[in-house]
Amino acid sequence: MARTGGPSRERIVAGAADLISRRGLNAASIREVAKHAEAPLGSTYHYFPEGKQQLATEAVRYAGTAVGRVLSEELGAGPVAGLRAFLALWRGIVVDSDFRAGCPVLAVSVEEPPADEIPPALAAAAEAFEGWESLLAESLGEHGVAPDQAADLAALVVASVEGATAMCRARHSAQPLDRIARQLETVIAAALGRPA
Amino acid sequence: MARTGGPSRERIVAGAADLISRRGLNAASIREVAKHAEAPLGSTYHYFPEGKQQLATEAVRYAGTAVGRVLSEELGAGPVAGLRAFLALWRGIVVDSDFRAGCPVLAVSVEEPPADEIPPALAAAAEAFEGWESLLAESLGEHGVAPDQAADLAALVVASVEGATAMCRARHSAQPLDRIARQLETVIAAALGRPA
DNA sequence: GCTAGACTATGACGAGCGTTATAACCAGAG
DNA sequence: CTCTGGTTATAACGCTCGTCATAGTCTAGC
C-alpha cells in the first residue's frame, strides 16, 4: 500500500525536521524518522547514503529555508509585520504541539559535535540563523536603520525568539514568547521611528 | 587511589551539568558522567537511586542556583551590572569551551519528555529560568521600572542570552552574544530613564 | 579487633542505536 | 516475454545505553 503518490524523500526530510525539533538530534533515530514518514528504513539509506549526518543536515536546511520563505514574504509589509509573522510562526509550532516541538535548528545547535571537525549539520544551522538575521537586517536597513544597528537588532530578534521557544516548552506556557513579543515590537518601533 | 578528599556526589552533579550542556540530555550518558567525575558507575546509582532522571534534575538545579547566585551578587551594583555579569558568564562558558559547551538548562528544555507526564528535570529547568527572570525583574523594579515592563524585560534578557549562546555555538563565534549585549544595554538603559 | 553500614568494583540483562548486506519486489524498455 | 535498475523488505553486525545484582572494600564506633 502506502500508495506513495508523493515524493517520499521530502516527507522523510520534513519528518526528520519535526522529530529533531521535538526530541533533539541524538534522540531522533532514523528508524523513527522512517516510521513517522511511512517510509521503509532501507529507503532512508537509499535516499541519504551518507547516513544520519546527511539527513540531519537536509532537515536543518529544510526548516531554515521554509522559515526564511515565510519571513521573506511577510517582510514585504515592513519589519514589524515580519517580526509579528516570525513570532506567530514559532508560537504556533510550540502551542499547537502542546509545548512538545520547537526549533530543529536550535536543537542541532546545542549538541556537541562528536569529533573535532565541524559537522555539516551544525554548519547548516549557522547558515539558517544567518539567513534569518540577514532578511531582518536588510528589511530594517531599507526602512532607515543604520546597518550596524540593523544587524544587532536582527540578532536580538532571532536569539530571543529561539530562547523563548525553549522557555515556553519548559514552562508549558506561551508567556515567554508573548513577553518578548511586546518588548521586541517597542524596540523595533523605536529604531524605526526615532533615529537614536 | 581517587584520594577522594572531596564530596564526590557534588562532583558528579557538576560534571553532569557540564556534560549535559555540551552533548544534550539524551547523549550525556551516566557512564560518561561517572568517568568525567572520576567516580565509579556504581556510585552514581548509590547517590542517585532514581537514576538518570534524578541526576539530570539535580544537575539542572545545580546550574540554576549557581548562575542565580552570581546574578544575585552582581545585581547589587544595579541592573546594568547584573546584565553585564550574566552576559559575561555565558560568554565565558561558550568561548572557553571553544564553543562546545552551553547552558544545561536550555539543553534540557529542548528535548521532549518521553511520556505525557512532565519530568522533574523539565520542571527544574522552568524553575531555573523563572529564578533568573525574577532576580532581574526585581532589580529593575527597585530602580523604577514598572512591574509589567520589568518582567517583560527580564524575559527578553534571559531568552536572548539563551538563544545567543546556541547561535554562538553554531557559528563558532561570539558575535551573537556581543550583538545582543549592545542592544540589551541600550534597551535597559532606556527603561531606567537614562537618556539613550 | 570486630562488626555494621556506606561506598566501590564488576559484570550482566534487554533494548535500541547507526549501519550494512542481501534478497525480493516491480515498473517500464527491448 | 525477458531483462534491468530503482525501490523496498528483512536480518544481522557491533556498539552503547539505562538499570540492576552481587560481591568486595573501606571506615567508624564499640
Coordinates of C-alpha atoms (C1' of nucleotides) in Angstrom, one line a residue:
Chain A
M1 CA 0.0 0.0 0.0
A2 CA 1.4 3.3 1.0
R3 CA 0.1 4.4 -2.4
T4 CA 3.1 6.7 -2.3
G5 CA 1.7 9.2 -4.7
G6 CA 4.1 11.8 -3.3
P7 CA 7.8 12.2 -3.2
S8 CA 8.7 10.2 -0.1
R9 CA 12.1 11.8 0.1
E10 CA 10.7 15.2 1.0
R11 CA 8.4 13.5 3.5
I12 CA 11.4 11.9 5.2
V13 CA 13.2 15.3 5.4
A14 CA 10.2 17.1 6.8
G15 CA 9.6 14.3 9.3
A16 CA 13.2 14.4 10.4
A17 CA 13.0 18.1 11.0
D18 CA 9.9 17.6 13.1
L19 CA 11.3 14.8 15.1
I20 CA 14.6 16.6 15.7
S21 CA 12.7 19.7 16.9
R22 CA 10.9 17.5 19.5
R23 CA 13.5 15.1 20.8
G24 CA 16.8 16.6 19.8
L25 CA 19.3 15.4 17.3
N26 CA 20.7 12.4 19.1
A27 CA 17.3 11.1 20.3
A28 CA 15.7 11.3 16.9
S29 CA 16.5 7.9 15.4
I30 CA 16.5 7.1 11.8
R31 CA 14.1 4.2 12.5
E32 CA 11.6 6.6 14.0
V33 CA 12.0 9.1 11.2
A34 CA 11.3 6.4 8.7
K35 CA 8.2 5.2 10.5
H36 CA 7.0 8.8 11.0
A37 CA 7.2 9.3 7.3
E38 CA 5.7 6.0 6.5
A39 CA 8.8 5.1 4.6
P40 CA 10.8 1.9 5.0
L41 CA 14.1 2.0 6.8
G42 CA 16.0 0.8 3.8
S43 CA 14.8 3.8 1.8
T44 CA 16.3 6.2 4.2
Y45 CA 19.8 4.9 3.4
H46 CA 18.9 4.8 -0.3
Y47 CA 18.0 8.5 -0.4
F48 CA 20.6 9.6 2.1
P49 CA 23.7 7.4 1.6
E50 CA 25.8 9.4 4.0
G51 CA 23.5 8.4 6.8
K52 CA 22.2 10.3 9.7
Q53 CA 24.6 13.2 9.2
Q54 CA 23.2 13.9 5.7
L55 CA 19.6 13.5 6.8
A56 CA 20.1 15.9 9.7
T57 CA 21.8 18.4 7.5
E58 CA 19.0 18.4 5.0
A59 CA 16.4 18.6 7.7
V60 CA 18.0 21.7 9.1
R61 CA 18.3 23.3 5.7
Y62 CA 14.7 22.4 5.0
A63 CA 13.5 24.1 8.2
G64 CA 15.8 27.1 7.6
T65 CA 14.5 27.8 4.1
A66 CA 10.9 27.1 5.0
V67 CA 11.0 29.7 7.8
G68 CA 13.1 32.0 5.6
R69 CA 10.5 31.9 2.9
V70 CA 7.6 32.9 5.2
L71 CA 9.8 35.6 6.8
S72 CA 10.7 37.0 3.4
E73 CA 7.1 37.2 2.3
E74 CA 5.9 38.9 5.4
L75 CA 8.8 41.4 5.5
G76 CA 7.3 42.8 2.3
A77 CA 4.8 44.6 4.5
G78 CA 7.6 46.0 6.7
P79 CA 9.9 45.0 9.5
V80 CA 7.2 45.0 12.2
A81 CA 4.9 42.7 10.0
G82 CA 7.8 40.4 9.5
L83 CA 8.6 40.3 13.2
R84 CA 5.0 39.5 14.0
A85 CA 4.9 36.7 11.5
F86 CA 8.2 35.3 12.8
L87 CA 6.8 35.3 16.3
A88 CA 3.5 33.9 15.3
L89 CA 5.1 31.1 13.3
W90 CA 7.1 29.8 16.3
R91 CA 4.3 30.4 18.7
G92 CA 2.0 28.3 16.6
I93 CA 4.5 25.4 16.4
V94 CA 5.1 25.4 20.2
V95 CA 1.5 25.8 21.2
D96 CA 0.0 23.5 18.6
S97 CA 2.3 20.7 19.6
D98 CA 1.3 21.2 23.2
F99 CA 4.8 22.5 24.0
R100 CA 6.5 19.4 22.6
A101 CA 8.0 20.8 19.4
G102 CA 10.4 23.6 19.0
C103 CA 13.1 24.7 16.5
P104 CA 15.1 22.0 14.9
V105 CA 17.9 24.5 14.1
L106 CA 18.2 25.3 17.8
A107 CA 18.1 21.6 18.7
V108 CA 21.1 20.9 16.4
S109 CA 23.0 23.8 17.8
V110 CA 23.0 22.7 21.4
E111 CA 24.6 19.3 20.8
E112 CA 28.3 18.9 20.7
P113 CA 29.9 17.6 17.5
P114 CA 31.3 14.2 18.2
A115 CA 34.7 14.8 16.6
D116 CA 36.8 17.9 16.4
E117 CA 35.5 18.6 12.9
I118 CA 32.5 20.8 12.3
P119 CA 29.7 18.5 11.2
P120 CA 27.7 19.8 8.2
A121 CA 24.5 19.8 10.2
L122 CA 26.0 22.4 12.6
A123 CA 27.2 24.5 9.6
A124 CA 23.7 24.3 8.2
A125 CA 22.3 25.5 11.5
A126 CA 24.7 28.5 11.4
E127 CA 23.6 29.3 7.9
A128 CA 19.9 29.1 8.8
F129 CA 20.4 31.6 11.7
E130 CA 22.4 33.9 9.5
G131 CA 19.8 33.7 6.8
W132 CA 17.0 34.8 9.1
E133 CA 19.2 37.6 10.5
S134 CA 20.1 38.8 7.1
L135 CA 16.4 39.0 6.0
L136 CA 15.5 41.0 9.1
A137 CA 18.5 43.2 8.9
E138 CA 18.0 44.0 5.3
S139 CA 14.4 45.0 5.9
L140 CA 15.4 47.2 8.8
G141 CA 18.1 48.8 6.6
E142 CA 15.5 49.6 3.9
H143 CA 13.5 51.4 6.5
G144 CA 16.2 53.7 7.6
V145 CA 18.0 51.8 10.4
A146 CA 21.8 52.1 10.3
P147 CA 23.5 48.8 9.1
D148 CA 25.3 48.1 12.4
Q149 CA 22.2 48.6 14.5
A150 CA 20.1 46.7 12.0
A151 CA 22.4 43.7 12.3
D152 CA 22.3 43.9 16.1
L153 CA 18.5 44.2 16.2
A154 CA 18.2 41.2 13.9
A155 CA 20.4 39.1 16.1
L156 CA 18.4 40.2 19.1
V157 CA 15.1 39.1 17.4
V158 CA 16.4 35.7 16.4
A159 CA 18.2 35.0 19.6
S160 CA 15.3 36.0 21.8
V161 CA 12.7 34.1 19.8
E162 CA 14.8 30.9 19.8
G163 CA 15.4 31.2 23.6
A164 CA 11.8 32.0 24.3
T165 CA 10.6 28.9 22.4
A166 CA 12.7 26.7 24.7
M167 CA 11.5 28.6 27.8
C168 CA 7.9 28.1 26.7
R169 CA 8.5 24.4 26.3
A170 CA 10.0 24.2 29.8
R171 CA 7.2 26.2 31.4
H172 CA 4.3 24.8 29.3
S173 CA 3.2 28.3 28.7
A174 CA 3.4 30.8 25.8
Q175 CA 4.2 33.6 28.2
P176 CA 7.9 34.0 27.4
L177 CA 7.1 34.4 23.7
D178 CA 4.4 36.9 24.4
R179 CA 6.6 38.9 26.8
I180 CA 9.4 39.2 24.3
A181 CA 6.9 40.0 21.5
R182 CA 5.9 43.1 23.3
Q183 CA 9.4 44.2 24.0
L184 CA 10.7 43.5 20.5
E185 CA 7.9 45.5 19.0
T186 CA 8.6 48.6 21.0
V187 CA 12.4 48.3 20.4
I188 CA 11.9 48.0 16.7
A189 CA 9.3 50.7 16.6
A190 CA 11.7 53.0 18.4
A191 CA 14.6 52.1 16.0
L192 CA 12.3 52.9 13.0
G193 CA 10.6 56.0 14.4
R194 CA 13.4 57.7 16.1
P195 CA 16.9 57.6 14.8
A196 CA 18.6 57.1 18.2
Chain B
M1 CA 43.5 6.0 44.7
A2 CA 40.9 8.6 44.0
R3 CA 42.2 10.1 47.2
T4 CA 38.6 11.3 47.4
G5 CA 39.3 14.3 49.6
G6 CA 36.1 15.9 48.2
P7 CA 32.5 15.1 48.2
S8 CA 32.2 13.0 45.1
R9 CA 28.5 13.5 45.0
E10 CA 28.7 17.1 44.1
R11 CA 31.5 16.4 41.6
I12 CA 29.1 14.0 39.8
V13 CA 26.3 16.6 39.7
A14 CA 28.6 19.3 38.4
G15 CA 30.1 17.0 35.9
A16 CA 26.6 16.0 34.8
A17 CA 25.7 19.6 34.3
D18 CA 28.7 20.2 32.2
L19 CA 28.2 17.1 30.1
I20 CA 24.5 17.9 29.5
S21 CA 25.4 21.4 28.5
R22 CA 27.8 20.0 25.8
R23 CA 26.0 17.0 24.4
G24 CA 22.4 17.4 25.4
L25 CA 20.4 15.4 27.8
N26 CA 20.0 12.2 25.9
A27 CA 23.6 12.0 24.7
A28 CA 25.0 12.6 28.1
S29 CA 25.4 9.0 29.4
I30 CA 25.7 8.1 33.0
R31 CA 28.8 6.2 32.3
E32 CA 30.5 9.2 30.9
V33 CA 29.3 11.4 33.7
A34 CA 30.9 9.0 36.2
K35 CA 34.1 8.8 34.2
H36 CA 34.2 12.6 33.9
A37 CA 33.8 12.9 37.7
E38 CA 36.3 10.1 38.3
A39 CA 33.6 8.2 40.2
P40 CA 32.7 4.6 39.6
L41 CA 29.5 3.9 37.8
G42 CA 28.1 2.0 40.8
S43 CA 28.4 5.2 42.9
T44 CA 26.1 7.0 40.6
Y45 CA 23.2 4.7 41.4
H46 CA 24.2 4.8 45.0
Y47 CA 23.9 8.5 45.2
F48 CA 21.0 8.9 42.8
P49 CA 18.8 5.8 43.3
E50 CA 16.1 7.2 40.9
G51 CA 18.6 7.0 38.1
K52 CA 19.2 9.4 35.3
Q53 CA 16.1 11.4 35.8
Q54 CA 17.2 12.3 39.3
L55 CA 20.7 13.1 38.2
A56 CA 19.5 15.3 35.4
T57 CA 17.2 17.2 37.7
E58 CA 19.9 17.9 40.3
A59 CA 22.3 18.9 37.6
V60 CA 19.7 21.5 36.3
R61 CA 19.1 22.8 39.8
Y62 CA 22.8 23.0 40.4
A63 CA 23.4 25.1 37.3
G64 CA 20.3 27.2 38.0
T65 CA 21.3 28.1 41.6
A66 CA 25.0 28.6 40.7
V67 CA 24.1 31.1 38.0
G68 CA 21.4 32.7 40.2
R69 CA 24.0 33.2 42.9
V70 CA 26.4 35.1 40.6
L71 CA 23.5 37.1 39.2
S72 CA 22.2 38.0 42.6
E73 CA 25.6 39.2 43.7
E74 CA 26.2 41.4 40.7
L75 CA 22.8 42.8 40.7
G76 CA 23.7 44.5 43.9
A77 CA 25.5 47.1 41.8
G78 CA 22.4 47.7 39.7
P79 CA 20.6 46.1 36.8
V80 CA 23.2 47.0 34.2
A81 CA 26.0 45.5 36.2
G82 CA 23.9 42.3 36.6
L83 CA 23.2 42.2 32.9
R84 CA 26.8 42.5 32.1
A85 CA 27.8 39.8 34.6
F86 CA 25.1 37.5 33.2
L87 CA 26.3 38.0 29.7
A88 CA 30.0 37.7 30.6
L89 CA 29.3 34.4 32.5
W90 CA 27.7 32.7 29.5
R91 CA 30.2 34.3 27.1
G92 CA 33.0 32.8 29.2
I93 CA 31.4 29.3 29.2
V94 CA 30.9 29.3 25.5
V95 CA 34.2 30.8 24.4
D96 CA 36.4 29.0 27.0
S97 CA 35.0 25.6 25.9
D98 CA 35.8 26.5 22.3
F99 CA 32.1 26.8 21.5
R100 CA 31.4 23.3 22.7
A101 CA 29.5 24.0 26.0
G102 CA 26.4 25.9 26.5
C103 CA 23.6 26.1 29.0
P104 CA 22.4 22.8 30.6
V105 CA 19.0 24.3 31.4
L106 CA 18.5 25.1 27.7
A107 CA 19.7 21.7 26.7
V108 CA 17.1 20.0 28.9
S109 CA 14.3 22.3 27.7
V110 CA 14.6 21.3 24.0
E111 CA 14.2 17.6 24.5
E112 CA 10.7 16.2 24.5
P113 CA 9.6 14.3 27.6
P114 CA 9.3 10.6 26.8
A115 CA 5.9 10.2 28.5
D116 CA 3.0 12.5 28.8
E117 CA 4.0 13.4 32.3
I118 CA 6.2 16.4 33.0
P119 CA 9.5 15.0 34.1
P120 CA 11.1 16.6 37.1
A121 CA 14.1 17.7 35.1
L122 CA 11.9 19.9 32.8
A123 CA 10.2 21.4 35.8
A124 CA 13.6 22.2 37.3
A125 CA 14.5 23.9 34.0
A126 CA 11.4 26.0 34.2
E127 CA 12.2 27.0 37.8
A128 CA 15.8 27.9 36.8
F129 CA 14.5 30.3 34.1
E130 CA 11.9 31.8 36.3
G131 CA 14.5 32.3 39.1
W132 CA 16.8 34.3 36.8
E133 CA 13.9 36.3 35.5
S134 CA 12.7 37.1 39.0
L135 CA 16.1 38.3 40.1
L136 CA 16.4 40.6 37.1
A137 CA 12.8 41.8 37.3
E138 CA 13.1 42.6 41.0
S139 CA 16.3 44.6 40.4
L140 CA 14.7 46.5 37.6
G141 CA 11.6 47.2 39.8
E142 CA 13.9 48.6 42.5
H143 CA 15.3 51.1 40.0
G144 CA 12.0 52.5 39.0
V145 CA 10.8 50.2 36.2
A146 CA 7.1 49.3 36.3
P147 CA 6.5 45.7 37.3
D148 CA 4.9 44.6 34.0
Q149 CA 7.7 46.1 31.9
A150 CA 10.3 44.8 34.3
A151 CA 9.0 41.2 33.9
D152 CA 8.9 41.6 30.1
L153 CA 12.5 43.0 30.1
A154 CA 13.7 40.2 32.3
A155 CA 12.2 37.6 29.9
L156 CA 13.8 39.4 27.0
V157 CA 17.2 39.2 28.6
V158 CA 17.1 35.6 29.6
A159 CA 15.6 34.5 26.3
S160 CA 18.0 36.4 24.1
V161 CA 21.0 35.2 26.1
E162 CA 20.0 31.6 25.9
G163 CA 19.3 31.8 22.2
A164 CA 22.5 33.7 21.6
T165 CA 24.6 31.0 23.3
A166 CA 23.2 28.4 20.9
M167 CA 23.8 30.7 17.9
C168 CA 27.4 31.3 19.0
R169 CA 28.0 27.5 19.2
A170 CA 26.6 27.0 15.7
R171 CA 28.6 29.8 14.3
H172 CA 31.8 29.2 16.3
S173 CA 31.8 32.9 17.1
A174 CA 30.9 35.1 20.0
Q175 CA 29.3 37.7 17.7
P176 CA 25.6 36.9 18.5
L177 CA 26.2 37.4 22.2
D178 CA 28.2 40.6 21.6
R179 CA 25.4 41.9 19.4
I180 CA 22.6 41.3 21.8
A181 CA 24.8 42.7 24.6
R182 CA 24.8 46.1 22.9
Q183 CA 21.1 46.0 22.3
L184 CA 20.1 44.8 25.8
E185 CA 22.3 47.5 27.4
T186 CA 20.6 50.3 25.4
V187 CA 17.1 48.9 26.0
I188 CA 17.6 48.6 29.7
A189 CA 19.3 52.0 29.9
A190 CA 16.3 53.5 28.2
A191 CA 13.9 51.7 30.6
L192 CA 15.8 53.0 33.5
G193 CA 15.1 56.5 32.3
R194 CA 18.7 57.2 31.3
P195 CA 18.9 59.2 28.1
A196 CA 20.0 56.9 25.3
Chain C
dG1 C1' 40.0 -6.3 66.7
dC2 C1' 35.2 -6.5 65.0
dT3 C1' 31.3 -5.6 63.1
dA4 C1' 27.8 -2.6 60.7
dG5 C1' 26.9 0.4 57.0
dA6 C1' 28.5 3.4 53.5
dC7 C1' 30.9 3.1 49.3
dT8 C1' 33.3 0.7 45.3
dA9 C1' 34.0 -2.8 41.7
dT10 C1' 32.4 -5.8 38.2
dG11 C1' 29.5 -7.8 35.2
dA12 C1' 25.4 -8.9 33.2
dC13 C1' 20.4 -8.0 31.1
dG14 C1' 17.5 -6.5 27.4
dA15 C1' 16.8 -2.9 24.4
dG16 C1' 17.8 0.4 20.9
dC17 C1' 21.1 2.6 18.1
dG18 C1' 23.6 3.5 13.1
dT19 C1' 24.9 1.0 9.6
dT20 C1' 25.5 -2.7 6.1
dA21 C1' 24.4 -6.6 3.3
dT22 C1' 21.4 -9.2 0.7
dA23 C1' 17.3 -10.7 -1.2
dA24 C1' 12.8 -9.7 -3.0
dC25 C1' 9.8 -6.7 -5.5
dC26 C1' 8.0 -4.1 -9.5
dA27 C1' 7.8 -0.5 -13.0
dG28 C1' 9.0 0.1 -17.9
dA29 C1' 12.2 -0.8 -22.3
dG30 C1' 13.5 -4.1 -25.7
Chain D
dC1 C1' 8.1 -12.3 -22.6
dT2 C1' 12.8 -11.1 -20.5
dC3 C1' 15.7 -8.1 -18.5
dT4 C1' 17.1 -4.1 -15.7
dG5 C1' 17.5 -0.7 -12.3
dG6 C1' 15.3 2.0 -8.8
dT7 C1' 12.9 0.8 -4.6
dT8 C1' 11.5 -2.0 -0.6
dA9 C1' 12.0 -5.7 2.9
dT10 C1' 14.4 -8.4 6.3
dA11 C1' 18.1 -9.7 9.0
dA12 C1' 22.2 -9.1 11.1
dC13 C1' 26.8 -6.7 12.9
dG14 C1' 28.9 -4.4 16.7
dC15 C1' 28.1 -1.0 20.0
dT16 C1' 26.3 1.8 23.8
dC17 C1' 22.6 2.7 26.6
dG18 C1' 20.0 2.6 31.5
dT19 C1' 19.5 -0.3 35.0
dC20 C1' 20.2 -3.9 38.3
dA21 C1' 22.5 -7.5 41.2
dT22 C1' 26.2 -9.1 43.7
dA23 C1' 30.3 -9.3 45.8
dG24 C1' 34.3 -6.8 47.5
dT25 C1' 36.5 -2.9 50.2
dC26 C1' 36.8 0.6 53.2
dT27 C1' 35.9 3.4 57.6
dA28 C1' 33.6 4.5 62.3
dG29 C1' 32.2 3.2 66.6
dC30 C1' 32.3 -0.1 70.1

